Amino acid sequence: MPSVILDMDPGIDDAAAIAVAVNHTDLDVKLITTVAGNVSVDKTTKNTLKLLSFFNKDIPVAMGAKAPLKKEFVDASAIHGSSGMPGYDFPEPQKKPIDLAAVEAIHQVIAQTDEKITLIATGSYTNIAEFIQQYPNDLDQVEQLILMGGSISGGNCSSVAEFNVFTDPDAAKIVFEAPIEKTMIGLDVTLKALITPATLNTIKDMGKSGDMLYKIIAAYEDIHAGGKPMHDVNTILYALEPELIVTKEMNIDVATDGPAIGATVADIQNRWHQPGTHNAKVGVDIDAEKFNQWFIEQVARMPQ
């Protein structure tokens, strides 16, 4: 059972990813850290606590970065609503985040856990970059880093940049240069793995969890022909069943200024790196029908 730390910015697709992760018997979620991204970090933290209360899960939550390392913070409330998680009337959470900040909490969990940790980051990578800088010796205890973000075929914040990387490109650059195994699950996968109207209609009647997910996904303004992308859920799928996502080894560089800021540039012609080297595995394809079937199976695992 992999031990995992989730670093997130709920956000509707983050909420769906949390719902899958905390209810799957093959994942041991040690900690959830929050970051500013889809909405402010105060709201992403509150949304995380609401979800854990909904599922009656006792998992520590640590609040993280309120803003990117250098860039001005701009949220995605136009897509995720002003609260970040509209559509369902969650009660106020009774628990609060722990006293440790996100980076310190990640370090503590790694120090106290015998086995290696898988880090899954689905918001901007500010917390992860600060962790890498402050605790480089901890990287030996990181099994892998699974990132939702980036694209090698075009962006959703600009012609080249995906939102998570665009939000904090300086953090993303630090992360991609770090000496740890990492997999980038970006728009090349997530814009294929659309939750279809048929899947939404199916989960609608799958108990309280299905009803909750149906309502928040219905409120999600990231709309494409054929359905809605649950971007962050793909990282949980990869952690559990990596064979369902096709990956290729690549060298990824991150643009941190200019009109291409936030771009994840794949050196597919080896013009800037030695042939045979890579710093990431990059998701390039997924079977959308299998993804939808898998998602329905995950909702069936949740409290009914």
mmCIF file of C-alpha atoms in Angstrom:
data_model
loop_
_atom_site.group_PDB
_atom_site.id
_atom_site.type_symbol
_atom_site.label_atom_id
_atom_site.label_comp_id
_atom_site.label_asym_id
_atom_site.label_seq_id
_atom_site.Cartn_x
_atom_site.Cartn_y
_atom_site.Cartn_z
ATOM 1 C CA MET A 1 0.000 0.000 0.000
ATOM 2 C CA PRO A 2 1.738 3.225 -1.110
ATOM 3 C CA SER A 3 2.065 5.925 1.543
ATOM 4 C CA VAL A 4 1.102 9.222 -0.065
ATOM 5 C CA ILE A 5 1.017 12.928 0.663
ATOM 6 C CA LEU A 6 -1.482 14.953 -1.355
ATOM 7 C CA ASP A 7 -0.655 18.599 -2.117
ATOM 8 C CA MET A 8 -3.804 20.231 -3.506
ATOM 9 C CA ASP A 9 -5.906 23.344 -4.114
ATOM 10 C CA PRO A 10 -9.577 22.215 -3.996
ATOM 11 C CA GLY A 11 -11.096 23.078 -6.521
ATOM 12 C CA ILE A 12 -13.669 20.717 -7.938
ATOM 13 C CA ASP A 13 -11.350 18.279 -9.681
ATOM 14 C CA ASP A 14 -9.117 18.221 -6.592
ATOM 15 C CA ALA A 15 -12.216 17.402 -4.549
ATOM 16 C CA ALA A 16 -12.953 14.442 -6.797
ATOM 17 C CA ALA A 17 -9.325 13.308 -6.482
ATOM 18 C CA ILE A 18 -9.474 13.532 -2.683
ATOM 19 C CA ALA A 19 -12.734 11.580 -2.695
ATOM 20 C CA VAL A 20 -11.105 8.749 -4.629
ATOM 21 C CA ALA A 21 -7.821 8.759 -2.705
ATOM 22 C CA VAL A 22 -9.158 8.740 0.860
ATOM 23 C CA ASN A 23 -11.669 5.980 0.115
ATOM 24 C CA HIS A 24 -9.326 3.604 -1.698
ATOM 25 C CA THR A 25 -7.994 0.742 0.400
ATOM 26 C CA ASP A 26 -4.762 0.594 -1.620
ATOM 27 C CA LEU A 27 -3.639 4.104 -0.679
ATOM 28 C CA ASP A 28 -2.459 5.258 2.745
ATOM 29 C CA VAL A 29 -2.963 9.027 2.745
ATOM 30 C CA LYS A 30 -0.652 10.341 5.476
ATOM 31 C CA LEU A 31 -1.200 14.070 4.984
ATOM 32 C CA ILE A 32 -2.977 16.610 2.798
ATOM 33 C CA THR A 33 -1.298 19.968 2.277
ATOM 34 C CA THR A 34 -2.992 22.947 0.676
ATOM 35 C CA VAL A 35 -1.829 25.734 -1.578
ATOM 36 C CA ALA A 36 -3.249 28.827 -3.246
ATOM 37 C CA GLY A 37 -4.383 27.995 -6.753
ATOM 38 C CA ASN A 38 -7.947 27.503 -7.851
ATOM 39 C CA VAL A 39 -8.918 29.814 -4.970
ATOM 40 C CA SER A 40 -7.077 31.298 -1.981
ATOM 41 C CA VAL A 41 -5.266 28.958 0.405
ATOM 42 C CA ASP A 42 -7.756 29.769 3.171
ATOM 43 C CA LYS A 43 -10.533 28.454 0.936
ATOM 44 C CA THR A 44 -8.609 25.440 -0.371
ATOM 45 C CA THR A 45 -7.844 24.464 3.219
ATOM 46 C CA LYS A 46 -11.463 24.854 4.288
ATOM 47 C CA ASN A 47 -12.625 22.814 1.304
ATOM 48 C CA THR A 48 -10.200 20.019 2.184
ATOM 49 C CA LEU A 49 -11.499 19.920 5.751
ATOM 50 C CA LYS A 50 -15.085 19.852 4.477
ATOM 51 C CA LEU A 51 -14.337 16.828 2.315
ATOM 52 C CA LEU A 52 -12.612 14.937 5.120
ATOM 53 C CA SER A 53 -15.569 15.658 7.402
ATOM 54 C CA PHE A 54 -17.957 14.464 4.691
ATOM 55 C CA PHE A 55 -16.089 11.155 4.423
ATOM 56 C CA ASN A 56 -15.384 10.962 8.177
ATOM 57 C CA LYS A 57 -11.629 10.641 7.599
ATOM 58 C CA ASP A 58 -9.085 11.636 10.228
ATOM 59 C CA ILE A 59 -6.214 12.802 8.029
ATOM 60 C CA PRO A 60 -4.077 15.788 9.054
ATOM 61 C CA VAL A 61 -4.304 18.900 6.893
ATOM 62 C CA ALA A 62 -1.530 21.505 6.758
ATOM 63 C CA MET A 63 -1.956 24.917 5.192
ATOM 64 C CA GLY A 64 0.697 25.959 2.699
ATOM 65 C CA ALA A 65 1.707 28.822 0.455
ATOM 66 C CA LYS A 66 -0.599 31.809 0.069
ATOM 67 C CA ALA A 67 1.057 33.010 -3.138
ATOM 68 C CA PRO A 68 3.531 31.894 -5.789
ATOM 69 C CA LEU A 69 7.278 32.293 -5.226
ATOM 70 C CA LYS A 70 7.557 35.390 -7.419
ATOM 71 C CA LYS A 71 4.557 35.791 -9.694
ATOM 72 C CA GLU A 72 1.399 37.644 -8.711
ATOM 73 C CA PHE A 73 -1.341 35.235 -7.609
ATOM 74 C CA VAL A 74 -4.398 34.950 -9.854
ATOM 75 C CA ASP A 75 -6.981 32.306 -9.001
ATOM 76 C CA ALA A 76 -9.362 30.238 -11.151
ATOM 77 C CA SER A 77 -12.609 31.163 -9.407
ATOM 78 C CA ALA A 78 -14.200 31.781 -12.805
ATOM 79 C CA ILE A 79 -13.979 28.017 -13.335
ATOM 80 C CA HIS A 80 -14.334 26.722 -9.768
ATOM 81 C CA GLY A 81 -16.661 29.346 -8.283
ATOM 82 C CA SER A 82 -15.881 31.868 -5.562
ATOM 83 C CA SER A 83 -15.767 29.169 -2.861
ATOM 84 C CA GLY A 84 -13.786 26.760 -5.017
ATOM 85 C CA MET A 85 -16.259 23.966 -4.401
ATOM 86 C CA PRO A 86 -19.826 25.069 -5.264
ATOM 87 C CA GLY A 87 -22.847 22.921 -5.996
ATOM 88 C CA TYR A 88 -23.180 21.053 -2.697
ATOM 89 C CA ASP A 89 -24.141 22.361 0.733
ATOM 90 C CA PHE A 90 -21.306 21.108 2.935
ATOM 91 C CA PRO A 91 -21.601 21.765 6.674
ATOM 92 C CA GLU A 92 -18.884 23.804 8.299
ATOM 93 C CA PRO A 93 -15.924 21.554 9.184
ATOM 94 C CA GLN A 94 -15.360 20.888 12.876
ATOM 95 C CA LYS A 95 -11.633 20.241 12.568
ATOM 96 C CA LYS A 96 -8.882 22.704 11.833
ATOM 97 C CA PRO A 97 -5.537 22.421 10.062
ATOM 98 C CA ILE A 98 -2.590 21.319 12.159
ATOM 99 C CA ASP A 99 -0.214 23.938 13.535
ATOM 100 C CA LEU A 100 2.639 22.999 11.212
ATOM 101 C CA ALA A 101 2.972 24.744 7.861
ATOM 102 C CA ALA A 102 2.784 22.511 4.794
ATOM 103 C CA VAL A 103 6.531 22.212 4.155
ATOM 104 C CA GLU A 104 7.291 21.374 7.786
ATOM 105 C CA ALA A 105 4.441 18.868 7.857
ATOM 106 C CA ILE A 106 5.746 17.110 4.736
ATOM 107 C CA HIS A 107 9.197 16.900 6.314
ATOM 108 C CA GLN A 108 7.778 15.516 9.553
ATOM 109 C CA VAL A 109 5.728 12.810 7.829
ATOM 110 C CA ILE A 110 8.738 11.725 5.782
ATOM 111 C CA ALA A 111 10.915 11.636 8.906
ATOM 112 C CA GLN A 112 8.381 9.524 10.794
ATOM 113 C CA THR A 113 7.531 7.069 7.999
ATOM 114 C CA ASP A 114 9.718 4.015 7.432
ATOM 115 C CA GLU A 115 8.779 3.429 3.811
ATOM 116 C CA LYS A 116 9.267 5.879 0.989
ATOM 117 C CA ILE A 117 6.544 8.446 0.299
ATOM 118 C CA THR A 118 4.759 9.202 -2.962
ATOM 119 C CA LEU A 119 4.022 12.919 -3.358
ATOM 120 C CA ILE A 120 1.005 13.826 -5.481
ATOM 121 C CA ALA A 121 0.699 17.513 -6.399
ATOM 122 C CA THR A 122 -2.413 18.791 -8.152
ATOM 123 C CA GLY A 123 -2.168 22.537 -7.529
ATOM 124 C CA SER A 124 0.617 25.005 -8.171
ATOM 125 C CA TYR A 125 3.909 23.515 -7.027
ATOM 126 C CA THR A 126 4.897 26.218 -4.535
ATOM 127 C CA ASN A 127 4.863 23.957 -1.467
ATOM 128 C CA ILE A 128 6.766 21.208 -3.259
ATOM 129 C CA ALA A 129 9.427 23.618 -4.517
ATOM 130 C CA GLU A 130 9.940 25.060 -1.027
ATOM 131 C CA PHE A 131 10.140 21.548 0.412
ATOM 132 C CA ILE A 132 12.816 20.611 -2.162
ATOM 133 C CA GLN A 133 14.829 23.711 -1.311
ATOM 134 C CA GLN A 134 14.524 23.439 2.473
ATOM 135 C CA TYR A 135 14.869 19.672 2.892
ATOM 136 C CA PRO A 136 17.009 18.309 0.032
ATOM 137 C CA ASN A 137 18.105 15.333 2.151
ATOM 138 C CA ASP A 138 14.475 14.195 2.359
ATOM 139 C CA LEU A 139 14.385 13.543 -1.383
ATOM 140 C CA ASP A 140 15.962 10.126 -0.887
ATOM 141 C CA GLN A 141 12.778 9.126 0.948
ATOM 142 C CA VAL A 142 10.488 10.211 -1.913
ATOM 143 C CA GLU A 143 9.468 7.226 -4.026
ATOM 144 C CA GLN A 144 8.035 9.370 -6.791
ATOM 145 C CA LEU A 145 6.377 12.701 -7.490
ATOM 146 C CA ILE A 146 3.160 12.627 -9.525
ATOM 147 C CA LEU A 147 2.228 16.028 -10.921
ATOM 148 C CA MET A 148 -0.985 17.220 -12.456
ATOM 149 C CA GLY A 149 0.073 20.009 -14.722
ATOM 150 C CA GLY A 150 1.878 21.045 -17.836
ATOM 151 C CA SER A 151 1.306 20.216 -21.461
ATOM 152 C CA ILE A 152 3.417 19.443 -24.490
ATOM 153 C CA SER A 153 0.641 20.301 -26.955
ATOM 154 C CA GLY A 154 -0.835 23.640 -25.883
ATOM 155 C CA GLY A 155 -2.200 25.287 -22.787
ATOM 156 C CA ASN A 156 -5.401 26.377 -21.086
ATOM 157 C CA CYS A 157 -4.067 29.659 -19.625
ATOM 158 C CA SER A 158 -2.225 30.720 -22.756
ATOM 159 C CA SER A 159 -1.396 29.131 -26.057
ATOM 160 C CA VAL A 160 1.345 27.120 -24.328
ATOM 161 C CA ALA A 161 0.787 27.161 -20.540
ATOM 162 C CA GLU A 162 -1.351 24.949 -18.289
ATOM 163 C CA PHE A 163 -2.855 26.552 -15.166
ATOM 164 C CA ASN A 164 -0.850 24.887 -12.371
ATOM 165 C CA VAL A 165 2.501 25.612 -14.002
ATOM 166 C CA PHE A 166 1.393 29.068 -15.169
ATOM 167 C CA THR A 167 0.357 29.974 -11.615
ATOM 168 C CA ASP A 168 3.879 29.437 -10.270
ATOM 169 C CA PRO A 169 6.361 28.766 -13.081
ATOM 170 C CA ASP A 170 9.352 29.458 -10.832
ATOM 171 C CA ALA A 171 8.241 26.675 -8.490
ATOM 172 C CA ALA A 172 7.636 24.371 -11.432
ATOM 173 C CA LYS A 173 11.173 24.977 -12.692
ATOM 174 C CA ILE A 174 12.603 23.971 -9.302
ATOM 175 C CA VAL A 175 10.456 20.849 -9.242
ATOM 176 C CA PHE A 176 11.384 19.665 -12.727
ATOM 177 C CA GLU A 177 15.075 20.209 -12.013
ATOM 178 C CA ALA A 178 14.933 18.238 -8.740
ATOM 179 C CA PRO A 179 16.696 14.832 -8.664
ATOM 180 C CA ILE A 180 13.613 12.739 -7.993
ATOM 181 C CA GLU A 181 11.504 10.459 -10.145
ATOM 182 C CA LYS A 182 8.538 12.407 -11.431
ATOM 183 C CA THR A 183 5.608 11.912 -13.772
ATOM 184 C CA MET A 184 3.799 14.809 -15.415
ATOM 185 C CA ILE A 185 0.131 14.110 -16.031
ATOM 186 C CA GLY A 186 -0.866 17.156 -18.033
ATOM 187 C CA LEU A 187 -3.463 18.336 -20.499
ATOM 188 C CA ASP A 188 -2.293 15.789 -23.080
ATOM 189 C CA VAL A 189 -3.999 13.189 -20.867
ATOM 190 C CA THR A 190 -6.586 15.100 -18.877
ATOM 191 C CA LEU A 191 -8.344 16.697 -21.838
ATOM 192 C CA LYS A 192 -8.925 13.196 -23.193
ATOM 193 C CA ALA A 193 -10.148 11.771 -19.877
ATOM 194 C CA LEU A 194 -13.458 13.631 -19.864
ATOM 195 C CA ILE A 195 -16.205 12.674 -17.448
ATOM 196 C CA THR A 196 -19.097 12.093 -19.809
ATOM 197 C CA PRO A 197 -22.742 13.058 -19.236
ATOM 198 C CA ALA A 198 -23.516 9.324 -19.063
ATOM 199 C CA THR A 199 -21.001 8.875 -16.225
ATOM 200 C CA LEU A 200 -22.451 11.848 -14.370
ATOM 201 C CA ASN A 201 -25.950 10.426 -14.693
ATOM 202 C CA THR A 202 -24.670 7.096 -13.371
ATOM 203 C CA ILE A 203 -22.975 8.462 -10.251
ATOM 204 C CA LYS A 204 -25.927 10.744 -9.526
ATOM 205 C CA ASP A 205 -27.816 7.823 -8.005
ATOM 206 C CA MET A 206 -24.854 6.184 -6.231
ATOM 207 C CA GLY A 207 -25.638 7.200 -2.667
ATOM 208 C CA LYS A 208 -24.540 10.316 -0.819
ATOM 209 C CA SER A 209 -21.033 10.305 -2.300
ATOM 210 C CA GLY A 210 -22.285 10.012 -5.855
ATOM 211 C CA ASP A 211 -24.838 12.747 -5.212
ATOM 212 C CA MET A 212 -22.167 15.084 -3.821
ATOM 213 C CA LEU A 213 -19.762 14.476 -6.693
ATOM 214 C CA TYR A 214 -22.541 14.836 -9.255
ATOM 215 C CA LYS A 215 -23.518 18.216 -7.836
ATOM 216 C CA ILE A 216 -20.040 19.719 -7.650
ATOM 217 C CA ILE A 217 -19.050 18.398 -11.084
ATOM 218 C CA ALA A 218 -22.297 19.794 -12.514
ATOM 219 C CA ALA A 219 -21.229 23.215 -11.155
ATOM 220 C CA TYR A 220 -17.789 22.932 -12.783
ATOM 221 C CA GLU A 221 -17.271 25.482 -15.559
ATOM 222 C CA ASP A 222 -14.440 23.603 -17.327
ATOM 223 C CA ILE A 223 -16.651 22.379 -20.167
ATOM 224 C CA HIS A 224 -15.512 20.622 -23.343
ATOM 225 C CA ALA A 225 -17.222 18.797 -26.157
ATOM 226 C CA GLY A 226 -17.981 15.362 -24.756
ATOM 227 C CA GLY A 227 -17.699 16.133 -21.052
ATOM 228 C CA LYS A 228 -15.693 17.748 -18.277
ATOM 229 C CA PRO A 229 -12.053 17.018 -17.447
ATOM 230 C CA MET A 230 -11.365 15.777 -13.942
ATOM 231 C CA HIS A 231 -7.713 16.760 -14.339
ATOM 232 C CA ASP A 232 -6.509 15.893 -10.844
ATOM 233 C CA VAL A 233 -8.239 12.522 -10.621
ATOM 234 C CA ASN A 234 -5.781 11.256 -13.217
ATOM 235 C CA THR A 235 -2.921 11.505 -10.715
ATOM 236 C CA ILE A 236 -4.733 9.128 -8.363
ATOM 237 C CA LEU A 237 -5.420 6.777 -11.255
ATOM 238 C CA TYR A 238 -1.707 6.814 -12.098
ATOM 239 C CA ALA A 239 -0.711 6.115 -8.495
ATOM 240 C CA LEU A 240 -3.009 3.083 -8.422
ATOM 241 C CA GLU A 241 -2.957 1.777 -12.004
ATOM 242 C CA PRO A 242 -0.093 3.424 -13.925
ATOM 243 C CA GLU A 243 -0.525 1.072 -16.864
ATOM 244 C CA LEU A 244 -3.748 2.888 -17.805
ATOM 245 C CA ILE A 245 -1.827 6.032 -18.778
ATOM 246 C CA VAL A 246 0.702 5.951 -21.610
ATOM 247 C CA THR A 247 3.902 7.800 -20.686
ATOM 248 C CA LYS A 248 7.108 8.708 -22.471
ATOM 249 C CA GLU A 249 10.447 9.728 -20.995
ATOM 250 C CA MET A 250 11.320 13.340 -21.817
ATOM 251 C CA ASN A 251 13.382 16.304 -20.746
ATOM 252 C CA ILE A 252 11.041 19.077 -19.612
ATOM 253 C CA ASP A 253 12.123 22.687 -19.157
ATOM 254 C CA VAL A 254 9.858 25.414 -17.758
ATOM 255 C CA ALA A 255 9.678 28.941 -19.162
ATOM 256 C CA THR A 256 9.595 31.492 -16.337
ATOM 257 C CA ASP A 257 9.134 34.752 -18.221
ATOM 258 C CA GLY A 258 8.070 36.265 -21.500
ATOM 259 C CA PRO A 259 5.104 35.323 -23.675
ATOM 260 C CA ALA A 260 5.766 31.603 -23.126
ATOM 261 C CA ILE A 261 5.758 31.879 -19.310
ATOM 262 C CA GLY A 262 4.471 28.663 -17.776
ATOM 263 C CA ALA A 263 5.244 26.528 -20.814
ATOM 264 C CA THR A 264 6.560 23.024 -20.190
ATOM 265 C CA VAL A 265 8.920 22.563 -23.102
ATOM 266 C CA ALA A 266 9.691 18.993 -24.134
ATOM 267 C CA ASP A 267 13.095 18.692 -25.780
ATOM 268 C CA ILE A 268 11.937 15.923 -28.102
ATOM 269 C CA GLN A 269 14.756 16.623 -30.580
ATOM 270 C CA ASN A 270 17.482 16.494 -27.883
ATOM 271 C CA ARG A 271 18.791 19.903 -28.889
ATOM 272 C CA TRP A 272 19.390 21.018 -25.289
ATOM 273 C CA HIS A 273 19.972 17.710 -23.478
ATOM 274 C CA GLN A 274 22.027 14.599 -24.063
ATOM 275 C CA PRO A 275 20.197 11.849 -26.000
ATOM 276 C CA GLY A 276 18.941 9.138 -23.685
ATOM 277 C CA THR A 277 18.507 11.443 -20.694
ATOM 278 C CA HIS A 278 15.226 12.567 -19.167
ATOM 279 C CA ASN A 279 13.932 14.346 -16.073
ATOM 280 C CA ALA A 280 10.322 13.192 -16.217
ATOM 281 C CA LYS A 281 7.892 10.685 -17.535
ATOM 282 C CA VAL A 282 5.149 12.530 -19.390
ATOM 283 C CA GLY A 283 1.611 11.271 -19.842
ATOM 284 C CA VAL A 284 0.685 11.324 -23.517
ATOM 285 C CA ASP A 285 -2.457 9.193 -23.847
ATOM 286 C CA ILE A 286 -5.307 7.501 -21.978
ATOM 287 C CA ASP A 287 -8.321 5.373 -22.845
ATOM 288 C CA ALA A 288 -11.206 7.722 -21.994
ATOM 289 C CA GLU A 289 -13.771 4.915 -21.835
ATOM 290 C CA LYS A 290 -11.665 2.960 -19.329
ATOM 291 C CA PHE A 291 -11.154 6.135 -17.315
ATOM 292 C CA ASN A 292 -14.904 6.634 -17.033
ATOM 293 C CA GLN A 293 -15.435 3.001 -16.040
ATOM 294 C CA TRP A 294 -12.690 3.303 -13.425
ATOM 295 C CA PHE A 295 -14.178 6.499 -12.009
ATOM 296 C CA ILE A 296 -17.582 4.876 -11.575
ATOM 297 C CA GLU A 297 -15.894 1.964 -9.798
ATOM 298 C CA GLN A 298 -14.211 4.403 -7.429
ATOM 299 C CA VAL A 299 -17.487 6.133 -6.564
ATOM 300 C CA ALA A 300 -18.913 2.695 -5.755
ATOM 301 C CA ARG A 301 -16.160 2.342 -3.108
ATOM 302 C CA MET A 302 -17.313 5.491 -1.332
ATOM 303 C CA PRO A 303 -19.895 5.716 1.475
ATOM 304 C CA GLN A 304 -23.361 5.196 0.074
#
